[in-house]
């Protein structure tokens, strides 16, 4: 088997990632099935709240690598929709944390199920071995990218499972 030049592979992968990200906008509309009371980007804050537990908005912004003012606006949408609630920070009574509600957990389940169904449909023509190989390679790729980003002065947050 002939070895491929890694630079050529990286170039092809870069092109495919751009293509994948473009598809993301269309996929988002397929995942957001019905009005949950907040925009899709706000709904994505529910996953780290489910995974990490209650968080200050500044910590949530750091995990999502987003501007705190944007996350604050999105958090307000979640609270208004009943998907999250504000609670006092036990470490600092002057501060508040955002916590996911039962309705927020239900929204996470719906979004997760919709994402899984979309991926299952997209992969339905693949043999199980190829799906498993792809998952293994994609996991390895994500780990390599995370490792590379951690070597930069601004470290990335720990892996988030959504």
CSV table of C-alpha atoms in Angstrom, one decimal:
chain,number,residue,atom,x,y,z
A,1,UNK,CA,0.0,0.0,0.0
A,2,UNK,CA,1.4,3.3,-1.1
A,3,UNK,CA,1.8,6.0,1.7
A,4,UNK,CA,0.2,9.3,1.1
A,5,UNK,CA,2.0,12.6,1.7
A,6,UNK,CA,0.6,13.8,5.1
A,7,UNK,CA,0.4,17.4,3.7
A,8,UNK,CA,-1.8,16.2,0.8
A,9,UNK,CA,-4.0,14.3,3.3
A,10,UNK,CA,-4.2,17.4,5.5
A,11,UNK,CA,-5.2,19.5,2.5
A,12,UNK,CA,-8.0,17.0,1.5
A,13,UNK,CA,-9.2,16.8,5.1
A,14,UNK,CA,-9.3,20.6,5.3
A,15,UNK,CA,-11.5,20.7,2.2
A,16,UNK,CA,-13.8,18.1,3.7
A,17,UNK,CA,-14.0,19.9,7.0
A,18,UNK,CA,-15.0,23.1,5.2
A,19,UNK,CA,-17.7,21.1,3.4
A,20,UNK,CA,-18.8,19.4,6.6
A,21,UNK,CA,-19.1,22.8,8.4
A,22,UNK,CA,-21.2,24.2,5.5
A,23,UNK,CA,-23.5,21.2,5.9
A,24,UNK,CA,-23.8,22.0,9.6
A,25,UNK,CA,-26.2,25.0,9.1
A,26,UNK,CA,-28.6,22.7,7.1
A,27,UNK,CA,-28.2,20.0,9.7
A,28,UNK,CA,-29.0,22.4,12.5
A,29,UNK,CA,-32.4,23.2,11.0
A,30,UNK,CA,-33.1,19.4,10.8
A,31,UNK,CA,-32.2,19.0,14.5
A,32,UNK,CA,-34.3,21.8,15.8
A,33,UNK,CA,-37.7,20.2,15.3
A,34,UNK,CA,-40.2,22.6,16.8
A,35,UNK,CA,-40.0,25.6,19.0
A,36,UNK,CA,-38.2,25.0,22.2
A,37,UNK,CA,-38.4,28.6,23.1
A,38,UNK,CA,-34.7,29.5,22.4
A,39,UNK,CA,-32.5,29.8,19.4
A,40,UNK,CA,-30.4,26.8,18.5
A,41,UNK,CA,-27.1,28.3,19.7
A,42,UNK,CA,-28.7,28.9,23.1
A,43,UNK,CA,-30.0,25.3,23.2
A,44,UNK,CA,-26.4,24.1,22.7
A,45,UNK,CA,-25.6,25.6,26.2
A,46,UNK,CA,-27.8,22.9,27.7
A,47,UNK,CA,-25.3,20.2,27.0
A,48,UNK,CA,-22.4,21.5,29.1
A,49,UNK,CA,-24.9,22.3,31.9
A,50,UNK,CA,-26.1,18.7,31.8
A,51,UNK,CA,-22.5,17.4,31.7
A,52,UNK,CA,-20.8,19.8,34.2
A,53,UNK,CA,-23.7,20.8,36.4
A,54,UNK,CA,-24.6,24.3,37.4
A,55,UNK,CA,-22.2,26.9,36.1
A,56,UNK,CA,-21.6,30.7,36.2
A,57,UNK,CA,-22.2,32.3,32.8
A,58,UNK,CA,-18.5,33.3,32.6
A,59,UNK,CA,-17.5,29.6,33.1
A,60,UNK,CA,-20.1,28.5,30.6
A,61,UNK,CA,-18.7,31.0,28.1
A,62,UNK,CA,-15.2,29.6,28.7
A,63,UNK,CA,-16.3,26.1,28.1
A,64,UNK,CA,-18.1,27.0,24.9
A,65,UNK,CA,-15.2,29.4,23.9
A,66,UNK,CA,-17.7,32.1,23.3
A,67,UNK,CA,-18.1,35.8,24.3
A,68,UNK,CA,-19.6,36.1,27.8
A,69,UNK,CA,-22.1,38.7,26.6
A,70,UNK,CA,-23.4,36.4,23.9
A,71,UNK,CA,-23.7,33.5,26.4
A,72,UNK,CA,-25.4,35.8,28.9
A,73,UNK,CA,-28.0,36.7,26.2
A,74,UNK,CA,-28.4,33.0,25.3
A,75,UNK,CA,-28.7,32.0,29.0
A,76,UNK,CA,-31.5,34.6,29.4
A,77,UNK,CA,-33.4,32.8,26.5
A,78,UNK,CA,-33.0,29.5,28.3
A,79,UNK,CA,-34.3,30.9,31.6
A,80,UNK,CA,-37.3,32.5,29.9
A,81,UNK,CA,-38.1,29.3,28.1
A,82,UNK,CA,-37.9,27.3,31.4
A,83,UNK,CA,-35.0,25.2,30.1
A,84,UNK,CA,-32.6,26.6,32.8
A,85,UNK,CA,-32.9,28.4,36.0
A,86,UNK,CA,-30.7,30.8,37.9
A,87,UNK,CA,-29.6,29.8,41.4
A,88,UNK,CA,-27.3,31.4,44.0
A,89,UNK,CA,-23.6,30.4,43.7
A,90,UNK,CA,-22.8,28.6,47.0
A,91,UNK,CA,-19.2,29.9,46.9
A,92,UNK,CA,-20.3,33.5,46.4
A,93,UNK,CA,-23.8,34.6,47.3
A,94,UNK,CA,-23.5,37.7,45.2
A,95,UNK,CA,-23.1,35.6,42.0
A,96,UNK,CA,-25.5,33.3,40.3
A,97,UNK,CA,-25.2,30.0,38.4
A,98,UNK,CA,-27.2,28.6,35.6
A,99,UNK,CA,-28.7,25.1,36.2
A,100,UNK,CA,-30.6,22.9,33.8
A,101,UNK,CA,-34.2,22.2,34.5
A,102,UNK,CA,-36.2,19.0,33.8
A,103,UNK,CA,-37.6,20.7,30.7
A,104,UNK,CA,-33.9,21.5,29.7
A,105,UNK,CA,-33.0,17.8,30.2
A,106,UNK,CA,-35.9,16.8,28.0
A,107,UNK,CA,-34.8,19.3,25.3
A,108,UNK,CA,-31.3,17.7,25.5
A,109,UNK,CA,-32.8,14.3,25.0
A,110,UNK,CA,-34.8,15.5,22.0
A,111,UNK,CA,-31.8,17.1,20.4
A,112,UNK,CA,-29.6,14.1,21.1
A,113,UNK,CA,-32.2,11.7,19.6
A,114,UNK,CA,-32.7,13.9,16.5
A,115,UNK,CA,-28.9,14.1,16.0
A,116,UNK,CA,-28.5,10.3,16.4
A,117,UNK,CA,-31.4,9.6,14.0
A,118,UNK,CA,-29.9,11.9,11.4
A,119,UNK,CA,-26.5,10.3,11.7
A,120,UNK,CA,-28.0,6.8,11.6
A,121,UNK,CA,-29.8,7.6,8.4
A,122,UNK,CA,-26.7,9.1,6.8
A,123,UNK,CA,-24.7,6.0,7.8
A,124,UNK,CA,-27.4,3.5,7.0
A,125,UNK,CA,-25.7,2.3,3.8
A,126,UNK,CA,-22.4,1.7,5.6
A,127,UNK,CA,-21.3,-1.7,6.9
A,128,UNK,CA,-21.0,-1.8,10.7
A,129,UNK,CA,-17.2,-2.3,10.5
A,130,UNK,CA,-16.8,0.9,8.5
A,131,UNK,CA,-18.9,2.9,10.9
A,132,UNK,CA,-16.8,1.6,13.8
A,133,UNK,CA,-13.6,2.4,12.0
A,134,UNK,CA,-14.8,5.9,11.2
A,135,UNK,CA,-15.8,6.5,14.8
A,136,UNK,CA,-12.3,5.3,16.0
A,137,UNK,CA,-10.5,7.5,13.5
A,138,UNK,CA,-12.7,10.5,14.2
A,139,UNK,CA,-12.1,10.1,17.9
A,140,UNK,CA,-8.4,9.9,17.3
A,141,UNK,CA,-8.5,13.0,15.1
A,142,UNK,CA,-10.4,15.0,17.7
A,143,UNK,CA,-8.0,13.9,20.4
A,144,UNK,CA,-5.0,15.0,18.2
A,145,UNK,CA,-6.6,18.4,17.5
A,146,UNK,CA,-7.4,18.9,21.2
A,147,UNK,CA,-3.8,18.0,22.1
A,148,UNK,CA,-2.5,20.5,19.5
A,149,UNK,CA,-4.8,23.2,20.8
A,150,UNK,CA,-3.8,22.6,24.4
A,151,UNK,CA,-0.2,23.3,23.5
A,152,UNK,CA,-1.2,26.8,22.6
A,153,UNK,CA,-1.0,29.6,25.2
A,154,UNK,CA,-4.8,29.6,25.7
A,155,UNK,CA,-5.8,26.1,26.6
A,156,UNK,CA,-9.0,24.5,25.4
A,157,UNK,CA,-11.6,23.2,27.9
A,158,UNK,CA,-11.9,19.5,28.6
A,159,UNK,CA,-13.9,17.4,26.1
A,160,UNK,CA,-17.6,18.0,26.2
A,161,UNK,CA,-20.0,15.2,25.5
A,162,UNK,CA,-23.2,16.5,24.0
